[in-house]
XYZ file of C-alpha atoms in Angstrom:
612
model
C 10.820 21.150 14.685
C 13.358 23.719 13.597
C 12.959 25.363 10.052
C 13.928 25.286 7.200
C 12.789 21.517 6.544
C 15.313 18.992 5.783
C 16.036 18.185 2.262
C 14.562 14.454 1.757
C 12.802 14.194 5.290
C 12.714 10.728 6.744
C 9.950 8.601 4.978
C 8.175 8.424 8.290
C 7.808 12.083 8.352
C 4.857 11.886 5.519
C 1.271 11.226 5.769
C -0.962 9.932 3.005
C -4.161 11.456 1.783
C -6.337 9.897 -0.673
C -9.931 9.734 -2.204
C -9.562 6.303 -3.722
C -8.519 7.746 -6.885
C -5.705 10.416 -6.267
C -3.200 10.402 -3.499
C -0.506 12.489 -2.022
C 2.170 12.620 0.639
C 2.123 15.519 3.049
C 5.079 16.040 5.097
C 4.953 17.098 8.820
C 6.494 20.410 7.487
C 3.533 21.123 5.478
C 4.783 20.043 2.143
C 3.090 18.129 -0.440
C 6.383 16.241 -1.874
C 4.355 13.572 -3.677
C 1.099 13.778 -5.766
C -0.359 11.755 -8.435
C -3.594 12.997 -10.105
C -6.089 12.139 -11.342
C -5.148 8.510 -10.441
C -2.911 6.732 -7.933
C -0.550 5.568 -11.011
C -0.515 8.905 -12.627
C 2.586 10.896 -13.453
C 3.442 12.972 -10.400
C 2.725 16.708 -10.546
C 4.481 17.313 -7.305
C 7.455 14.804 -7.018
C 10.338 16.360 -5.007
C 10.423 13.127 -2.864
C 12.250 11.434 -5.775
C 14.182 14.595 -6.598
C 14.386 17.642 -4.305
C 15.419 20.194 -6.840
C 13.459 19.053 -10.012
C 10.427 17.222 -8.764
C 8.082 20.145 -7.621
C 6.163 20.540 -4.429
C 3.468 22.768 -2.567
C 4.569 23.789 0.723
C 2.834 26.022 3.535
C 4.382 26.764 6.731
C 5.017 29.444 9.316
C 7.959 31.696 8.595
C 9.084 31.623 12.204
C 12.382 29.833 12.934
C 11.020 28.333 16.073
C 8.132 26.498 14.751
C 6.645 23.147 16.182
C 3.907 21.058 14.643
C 1.837 18.269 15.807
C -0.565 16.299 13.512
C -3.164 13.621 13.303
C -5.939 12.156 11.325
C -9.332 13.397 11.700
C -10.782 10.087 13.503
C -11.670 7.415 10.935
C -10.700 9.473 8.031
C -7.933 10.243 5.589
C -8.069 14.116 6.503
C -4.864 15.346 7.720
C -4.794 18.108 10.519
C -1.310 19.579 11.166
C -1.171 22.287 13.911
C 1.691 24.664 13.847
C 2.760 26.598 16.897
C 4.953 29.767 16.910
C 5.512 32.285 19.668
C 3.036 34.429 17.700
C 0.272 31.875 17.881
C -1.285 28.756 16.370
C -2.728 27.720 12.945
C -4.044 24.529 11.833
C -3.562 23.197 8.236
C -6.180 20.606 6.877
C -5.365 18.509 3.922
C -7.557 16.300 2.140
C -8.745 15.134 -1.433
C -12.509 16.125 -1.673
C -15.003 13.136 -2.005
C -18.480 13.528 -3.207
C -17.993 17.094 -3.439
C -20.313 17.547 -6.338
C -22.383 14.413 -7.184
C -22.417 13.871 -10.713
C -19.469 16.045 -11.704
C -16.217 14.333 -10.722
C -13.442 16.438 -9.613
C -10.105 15.792 -8.383
C -9.477 18.428 -5.517
C -6.545 18.604 -3.051
C -7.926 21.036 -0.720
C -5.851 22.765 2.059
C -7.563 24.946 4.488
C -5.699 27.331 7.056
C -7.535 28.040 10.255
C -6.155 30.551 12.782
C -6.479 29.032 16.267
C -4.701 31.752 18.374
C -2.763 34.891 18.005
C -1.602 35.887 14.412
C 0.782 33.744 12.625
C 2.716 34.882 9.612
C 3.149 32.065 6.810
C 4.752 31.470 3.499
C 3.549 29.225 0.626
C 5.169 28.175 -2.297
C 3.475 26.040 -5.288
C 6.080 24.573 -7.685
C 4.254 22.211 -9.991
C 6.296 19.954 -12.219
C 4.626 17.273 -14.496
C 5.764 13.845 -15.644
C 7.820 12.995 -12.831
C 9.812 16.510 -13.042
C 10.315 16.501 -16.554
C 7.883 19.108 -17.516
C 7.535 22.554 -16.063
C 4.185 23.758 -16.804
C 3.198 27.323 -17.611
C 1.338 29.090 -14.944
C -1.112 32.058 -15.556
C -3.489 33.972 -13.702
C -7.312 34.379 -15.038
C -9.568 36.992 -14.754
C -11.647 35.146 -12.175
C -8.811 35.126 -9.870
C -7.662 31.457 -10.342
C -4.551 30.375 -11.709
C -3.778 27.588 -14.083
C -0.867 25.402 -14.806
C -0.628 23.632 -18.145
C 1.789 21.294 -19.603
C 1.575 18.274 -22.040
C -1.894 16.412 -21.388
C -1.998 17.591 -17.659
C -3.455 20.785 -16.083
C -4.130 22.221 -12.600
C -6.670 24.754 -11.575
C -5.422 26.507 -8.375
C -7.684 28.596 -6.133
C -5.781 30.612 -3.600
C -7.550 33.078 -1.019
C -4.067 34.541 -0.367
C -2.454 37.146 -2.633
C 0.100 35.289 -4.685
C 3.108 36.288 -6.706
C 3.627 34.515 -9.999
C 7.161 34.082 -10.714
C 8.272 33.462 -14.454
C 5.080 31.709 -15.071
C 6.781 28.750 -13.184
C 5.679 29.102 -9.554
C 3.458 30.718 -7.245
C 4.525 32.457 -3.968
C 3.037 34.017 -1.262
C 3.627 35.605 2.130
C 0.629 36.173 4.540
C -0.814 36.430 8.030
C -3.704 34.501 9.579
C -5.469 35.664 12.580
C -7.481 33.732 15.199
C -10.891 32.819 13.763
C -9.826 33.387 9.997
C -9.959 30.664 7.127
C -7.760 30.905 4.157
C -8.261 28.291 1.503
C -6.089 26.529 -1.286
C -7.351 24.202 -3.743
C -5.206 22.317 -6.486
C -7.731 20.672 -8.948
C -6.604 18.260 -11.610
C -8.309 18.912 -15.085
C -7.599 17.954 -18.799
C -6.209 21.217 -20.485
C -9.165 20.994 -23.169
C -11.571 21.211 -20.478
C -10.038 23.896 -18.028
C -11.768 26.786 -19.190
C -15.199 25.210 -19.109
C -14.280 23.913 -15.447
C -13.275 27.441 -14.572
C -16.480 29.083 -15.793
C -18.494 26.258 -13.807
C -17.170 27.624 -10.719
C -16.130 24.312 -9.067
C -13.428 25.783 -6.891
C -15.535 28.638 -5.202
C -14.705 29.150 -1.570
C -18.157 28.123 -0.422
C -17.822 24.698 -2.320
C -14.320 24.300 -0.674
C -15.859 24.660 2.706
C -18.424 22.259 2.036
C -16.102 19.529 0.727
C -14.575 19.004 4.170
C -17.829 17.899 5.560
C -18.750 15.714 2.627
C -15.316 14.152 3.104
C -15.391 13.488 6.622
C -18.889 11.938 6.263
C -17.771 9.627 3.523
C -14.622 8.248 5.438
C -16.601 8.078 8.732
C -19.373 6.132 7.326
C -17.099 3.685 5.760
C -15.053 3.394 9.000
C -18.441 2.893 10.935
C -19.127 -0.232 8.786
C -16.189 -1.962 10.372
C -17.497 -5.258 12.191
C -14.606 -6.786 14.092
C -14.671 -9.961 16.382
C -12.988 -7.903 18.954
C -12.793 -4.318 20.337
C -10.808 -2.356 17.628
C -7.867 -0.461 18.692
C -6.392 2.597 17.010
C -3.949 0.994 15.083
C -6.008 -1.489 13.455
C -8.579 1.126 12.566
C -5.821 3.224 10.985
C -4.463 0.283 9.041
C -7.916 -0.568 7.524
C -8.596 2.950 6.507
C -5.119 3.124 4.768
C -5.964 -0.071 2.896
C -9.250 1.559 1.729
C -7.118 4.455 0.867
C -5.035 2.389 -1.581
C -8.099 1.092 -3.458
C -8.777 2.323 -6.798
C -12.659 3.165 -6.468
C -13.578 2.763 -9.876
C -12.151 -0.887 -10.312
C -11.770 -2.431 -7.041
C -8.053 -2.683 -7.565
C -5.738 -2.581 -4.546
C -2.335 -0.975 -5.162
C 0.520 -2.078 -3.052
C 1.750 1.171 -2.005
C 1.292 4.883 -2.958
C 4.657 5.400 -4.317
C 7.455 4.329 -6.471
C 11.188 3.914 -5.825
C 11.438 4.596 -2.316
C 14.570 2.530 -1.463
C 14.805 -0.690 0.233
C 18.021 0.692 1.052
C 19.334 4.065 1.125
C 21.565 4.471 -1.929
C 20.780 0.963 -3.312
C 19.282 -0.361 -6.479
C 16.106 -2.021 -4.850
C 13.838 0.773 -5.946
C 10.575 -0.398 -7.471
C 7.070 1.012 -8.564
C 4.523 -0.588 -6.338
C 1.422 1.647 -7.683
C -0.045 -1.565 -9.030
C -2.486 -4.220 -7.865
C -0.726 -7.518 -7.017
C -3.039 -10.493 -6.838
C -1.246 -11.968 -3.845
C -1.086 -8.740 -1.827
C -4.584 -7.703 -2.708
C -5.935 -11.088 -1.726
C -4.181 -10.775 1.688
C -6.003 -7.284 1.958
C -9.371 -8.734 0.956
C -8.965 -11.474 3.350
C -8.314 -8.896 6.094
C -11.327 -6.582 5.113
C -13.589 -9.656 4.971
C -12.754 -10.614 8.411
C -13.677 -7.050 9.381
C -17.131 -7.071 7.767
C -16.113 -5.186 4.371
C -17.712 -7.889 2.090
C -18.348 -5.413 -0.819
C -14.479 -4.916 -1.168
C -14.115 -8.859 -1.509
C -16.602 -9.109 -4.240
C -15.292 -6.137 -6.273
C -11.808 -7.529 -6.250
C -12.852 -11.052 -7.439
C -14.515 -9.073 -10.378
C -11.464 -7.307 -11.051
C -9.278 -10.233 -11.207
C -11.699 -12.074 -13.498
C -12.063 -9.171 -15.840
C -8.357 -8.468 -16.096
C -7.437 -12.246 -16.554
C -10.218 -12.400 -19.322
C -11.458 -15.294 -17.367
C -8.552 -17.436 -18.127
C -5.757 -18.783 -15.883
C -3.448 -18.764 -18.976
C -3.824 -14.990 -19.019
C -3.544 -14.730 -15.557
C -0.349 -12.211 -14.325
C 0.749 -11.743 -10.866
C -0.055 -7.816 -11.206
C -2.109 -5.692 -13.022
C -2.665 -1.675 -13.594
C -5.309 -0.453 -11.642
C -7.579 -0.201 -14.589
C -6.655 -4.149 -15.514
C -3.531 -3.085 -17.997
C -1.500 -5.884 -18.566
C 1.583 -4.231 -19.941
C 3.630 -2.678 -17.197
C 6.911 -1.901 -18.849
C 9.613 -1.003 -16.429
C 11.419 2.269 -17.437
C 14.307 4.311 -15.555
C 13.873 7.939 -15.329
C 17.506 9.063 -15.584
C 16.840 12.677 -15.066
C 15.670 11.908 -11.310
C 18.363 11.469 -8.458
C 15.991 9.452 -6.439
C 15.296 9.662 -2.754
C 18.489 10.654 -1.032
C 20.418 9.609 -4.090
C 18.992 6.076 -4.331
C 18.933 5.266 -8.054
C 17.563 4.315 -10.412
C 13.965 5.741 -10.063
C 11.628 3.266 -11.881
C 8.072 3.453 -13.269
C 6.259 0.245 -14.391
C 7.447 -3.175 -13.122
C 8.906 -5.951 -15.029
C 8.068 -8.206 -12.328
C 4.730 -8.504 -13.920
C 6.246 -10.866 -16.422
C 7.769 -13.147 -13.863
C 6.103 -16.771 -12.974
C 5.096 -16.901 -9.288
C 3.116 -19.919 -9.073
C 1.794 -19.024 -5.524
C -0.933 -16.944 -6.723
C -2.949 -19.874 -8.068
C -3.149 -20.787 -4.346
C -4.183 -17.653 -3.227
C -7.102 -17.341 -5.577
C -8.472 -20.805 -4.634
C -7.708 -20.083 -0.805
C -9.981 -16.813 -1.347
C -12.627 -18.845 -3.231
C -12.612 -21.131 -0.358
C -13.075 -18.541 2.236
C -15.845 -17.028 0.185
C -17.605 -20.227 -0.053
C -17.308 -20.774 3.804
C -18.629 -17.564 4.876
C -21.864 -18.687 2.835
C -21.222 -17.025 -0.574
C -22.659 -18.880 -3.600
C -19.825 -20.011 -6.137
C -21.429 -19.069 -9.363
C -20.946 -21.253 -12.634
C -18.786 -18.711 -14.258
C -16.678 -18.084 -11.452
C -16.232 -22.037 -10.894
C -15.437 -22.415 -14.580
C -12.464 -19.879 -13.795
C -11.366 -21.704 -10.803
C -11.305 -24.928 -12.871
C -9.007 -23.333 -15.287
C -6.698 -22.193 -12.336
C -6.511 -25.640 -10.878
C -5.758 -27.308 -14.226
C -3.083 -24.683 -14.874
C -1.407 -25.887 -11.435
C -1.585 -29.723 -12.842
C 0.307 -28.531 -15.720
C 2.860 -26.214 -14.198
C 3.524 -27.103 -10.663
C 6.884 -28.901 -11.452
C 8.126 -25.547 -12.885
C 10.623 -23.401 -11.044
C 9.503 -19.649 -10.309
C 10.647 -16.345 -8.923
C 8.479 -16.967 -5.883
C 6.829 -14.559 -3.390
C 9.831 -12.152 -3.235
C 10.206 -11.716 -6.982
C 13.764 -12.529 -6.989
C 15.645 -11.119 -10.070
C 17.762 -13.907 -10.269
C 17.369 -17.432 -11.640
C 13.922 -19.287 -11.016
C 14.164 -22.081 -8.412
C 11.635 -24.445 -6.815
C 10.529 -22.404 -3.832
C 8.930 -24.511 -1.127
C 6.290 -21.476 -0.422
C 5.289 -21.603 -4.255
C 4.930 -25.367 -4.121
C 2.826 -25.247 -1.029
C 0.517 -22.760 -2.561
C 0.219 -24.976 -5.576
C -0.869 -27.796 -3.218
C -3.236 -25.423 -1.599
C -4.796 -24.561 -4.935
C -5.254 -28.314 -5.631
C -6.531 -28.957 -2.081
C -9.182 -26.301 -2.034
C -10.072 -27.085 -5.713
C -11.001 -30.668 -4.429
C -12.984 -29.429 -1.476
C -14.862 -26.644 -3.499
C -16.006 -29.633 -6.070
C -16.970 -31.902 -3.352
C -18.746 -29.422 -1.032
C -20.882 -27.932 -4.011
C -21.151 -31.274 -6.046
C -19.452 -29.496 -8.905
C -18.197 -31.449 -11.893
C -14.444 -31.737 -11.978
C -11.739 -34.279 -12.688
C -11.301 -35.101 -8.965
C -9.328 -38.339 -9.508
C -6.590 -36.100 -11.449
C -6.514 -33.416 -8.957
C -6.358 -35.611 -5.938
C -3.268 -37.482 -7.438
C -1.735 -34.154 -8.341
C -2.365 -32.832 -4.816
C -0.669 -36.036 -3.299
C 2.356 -35.865 -5.592
C 2.729 -32.208 -4.656
C 2.738 -32.960 -0.976
C 5.235 -35.959 -1.366
C 7.420 -33.628 -3.276
C 7.483 -30.949 -0.868
C 7.939 -33.191 2.166
C 10.792 -35.006 0.450
C 12.566 -32.255 -1.222
C 11.690 -29.174 0.745
C 11.949 -30.500 4.312
C 15.513 -31.047 6.005
C 14.986 -34.169 7.839
C 18.453 -33.916 9.584
C 17.305 -30.466 10.964
C 13.539 -31.235 11.172
C 12.584 -28.057 9.279
C 11.010 -26.813 6.028
C 13.464 -24.846 3.919
C 13.479 -22.156 1.417
C 13.896 -24.180 -1.940
C 14.085 -27.640 -2.991
C 17.619 -29.000 -2.096
C 18.487 -25.885 -0.120
C 19.009 -25.652 3.641
C 18.357 -21.908 3.949
C 15.583 -20.503 5.821
C 12.747 -18.048 4.392
C 10.304 -15.932 6.223
C 7.658 -17.023 3.660
C 7.295 -20.515 5.191
C 5.573 -18.747 8.134
C 2.569 -18.933 6.038
C 2.414 -22.842 5.380
C -0.112 -23.380 8.238
C -2.408 -20.655 6.835
C -3.340 -22.972 3.919
C -3.690 -26.095 6.019
C -0.560 -27.641 4.624
C 0.690 -28.314 8.198
C -0.741 -27.393 11.618
C 0.489 -24.430 13.551
C 1.409 -26.985 16.314
C 2.848 -29.638 14.002
C 6.442 -30.173 15.434
C 8.016 -29.686 12.105
C 6.428 -26.099 11.899
C 7.229 -25.462 15.410
C 10.939 -26.247 14.675
C 10.735 -24.313 11.475
C 9.522 -21.077 13.337
C 12.230 -21.411 15.808
C 14.872 -21.770 13.001
C 13.367 -18.371 11.339
C 13.866 -16.702 14.607
C 17.306 -17.976 15.170
C 18.689 -17.321 11.598
C 16.546 -14.434 10.291
C 15.818 -12.194 13.517
C 17.453 -8.793 13.338
C 17.184 -6.634 16.157
C 13.686 -8.051 17.089
C 12.542 -7.945 13.458
C 12.751 -10.495 10.575
C 14.637 -10.291 7.244
C 13.009 -11.972 4.608
C 15.810 -14.231 3.790
C 19.788 -14.209 3.576
C 20.345 -16.030 0.241
C 21.437 -14.139 -2.966
C 18.694 -12.741 -4.982
C 20.321 -11.162 -8.279
C 20.584 -7.780 -6.722
C 23.424 -5.783 -5.282
C 23.504 -4.651 -1.716
C 21.328 -5.265 1.442
C 17.964 -4.328 2.340
C 16.054 -3.791 5.781
C 14.097 -5.833 8.108
C 10.848 -6.801 6.392
C 7.964 -5.745 8.649
C 5.159 -8.060 7.208
C 7.173 -11.075 7.981
C 7.735 -9.992 11.581
C 3.642 -9.636 11.823
C 3.447 -13.182 10.078
C 5.677 -14.396 12.887
C 3.508 -12.955 15.457
C 0.346 -14.927 14.140
C 2.382 -18.136 14.177
C 3.671 -17.807 17.618
C 0.252 -16.767 18.996
C -1.282 -20.012 17.321
C 1.476 -22.020 19.006
C 0.733 -20.755 22.298
C 3.993 -18.703 22.650
C 2.011 -15.685 23.675
C 4.823 -13.571 25.463
C 7.218 -14.127 22.463
C 4.355 -12.901 20.219
C 3.660 -9.891 22.123
C 7.376 -8.989 22.008
C 7.755 -9.161 18.346
C 4.230 -7.429 17.894
C 5.361 -4.460 20.049
C 8.643 -4.174 18.326
C 6.912 -4.059 14.816
C 4.511 -1.516 16.032
C 7.288 0.643 16.994
C 8.256 0.834 13.371
C 5.412 2.850 12.342
C 5.227 6.655 12.626
C 3.127 8.719 14.951
C 0.143 8.478 12.683
C 0.227 4.711 12.649
C 1.413 4.380 9.033
C 4.130 1.609 8.072
C 6.563 1.122 5.179
C 7.877 -2.038 3.928
C 11.046 -2.221 5.660
C 12.964 -0.732 8.490
C 16.422 0.237 8.925
C 17.243 -0.951 12.824
C 20.506 1.138 12.912
C 19.143 4.484 11.656
C 15.864 3.737 13.127
C 13.927 4.794 9.797
C 11.678 3.418 7.470
C 12.632 1.970 4.272
C 10.756 1.225 0.856
C 7.571 2.367 -0.506
C 4.949 3.978 1.680
C 2.572 3.432 3.088
C 2.945 -0.332 2.326
C -0.464 -2.319 2.358
C 0.952 -5.695 2.832
C 2.598 -4.296 6.182
C -0.968 -2.914 7.148
C -2.860 -5.908 6.335
C -0.259 -8.176 8.120
C -0.655 -6.007 11.189
C -4.380 -6.468 11.231
C -4.002 -10.293 10.897
C -1.126 -10.345 13.694
C -3.925 -8.303 15.779
C -6.732 -10.766 15.106
C -4.487 -13.785 16.045
C -3.271 -12.171 19.473
C -6.774 -11.316 20.317
C -8.296 -14.803 19.220
C -5.396 -16.468 21.532
C -6.652 -14.228 24.309
C -10.230 -15.081 23.834
C -9.516 -18.656 24.284
C -8.416 -18.040 27.831
C -4.733 -18.595 27.797
C -3.332 -17.189 30.770
C -0.137 -16.514 29.230
C -1.711 -14.132 26.465
C -0.966 -10.900 28.182
C -0.041 -7.607 26.477
């Protein structure tokens, strides 16, 4: 790695750190280019990921031009270790958000530890905070205790630095220093409300002895959580990393799970497909909960059940497709015109107007989750059943409406087959739950609607001439979402209609060994990359159909789209071999886990063709 670092490094050159409250992206160059504190969805305090000149950053790196770096996560954690190598020696940079640092006294600390490993290495540090997505330059000042503060609007940072710093124009901190083998230097960036900063400084929460203890407490917390994993097969490093990443995308206070840690990373460089993913989609979160449940994390499933019921006020009529991490419903989409966007990909957006869309498939996802909850031996409590009855009744009223579908198209609503199948799944699971638990329910009406749904799908969502299911009623196009039809038992994986549909999807949507979502118009300009979750869905289908060699080919191809830490974005540009879209993307990680489970289940069945 040569210095100086690139403007807008590839998305794959970043790593996530998280304490399940805050998050940040740290580049392999040692720069924090995205950080939101004290919540995942907060305004950024470092954000040059979206504007290199205005967004702010915190960088630590050797001054030597000939510098190389390697990095890794401490096993089973979100603690990042970057090892810098120069001709003069080696230094390790450890980045993490402190967890359980001071019980009963919540603090949001990004800790950066520098340890000299060999020789003596000269480094430089630049800390340039910019609040409110780069719009506010806070005032920096030094306090008699030696700490620095940055205050602007309703945000504040307390900065502890062992190295001697230069304060420039009350805007930025800079330092140039050396570190020898066996020496440790510390930098801590703590979020605090401006009115509480003086009190926090006097409490001494960022003393050096505390910072050293934070590393151990954080490591223990993450490794204890990872050790709870109970997989049906021997876990591999990628699946462990995906699982820990999903936990890192969880907001601990409410149990909400965000789709990704960033906003507006483009689905195509220079394009307009730039969305804010720092919200909790019901569908994506249920995918995540299903995977975590398979891996033994039952408590996370229960907490998300509670989050959805609270957020929907226990009513299907008030159910949205996504919520803020605290259950907030109004997620107004705003364009931040002062930011140029990642590699000039504009607009930059916060909020997401898709929250107001009709996406009928979420009804089916909720009932699927309830069925799995019941099937694993958990009781369906009366209040929960009342909510589920309301959901099924909503499907009875609405299943004939068009919607915007799983892909949240910004064009006209249509009768998407995937959405209709998920409505059928809601009806089917509702009937099954009522019968299994002897719950009171209008079974005759529900059964009639379920049967009407199937008849509509098989007559209007199926191309009899080609023998395949299609994207929407009356449309012969293919859609990767159809790969999920067998998951809800609408059709068997080995049903000839599904086998032909999978073949058609491979034929029409394969792009250099990965899958596109679809090729139809969606109301937006420009292309997008190959969609990694769909490729993993295909793997699961092929494994279930006994096409193991083909399944493994797609699986390896999709795995190769992750970075060297095992993190995935949403999409991939096969021409430039670079990640696209928000990062890291929860749906990709959960889809990798489910593909891995499907491949291992096929191997366990003793199929001789299921070889890696």
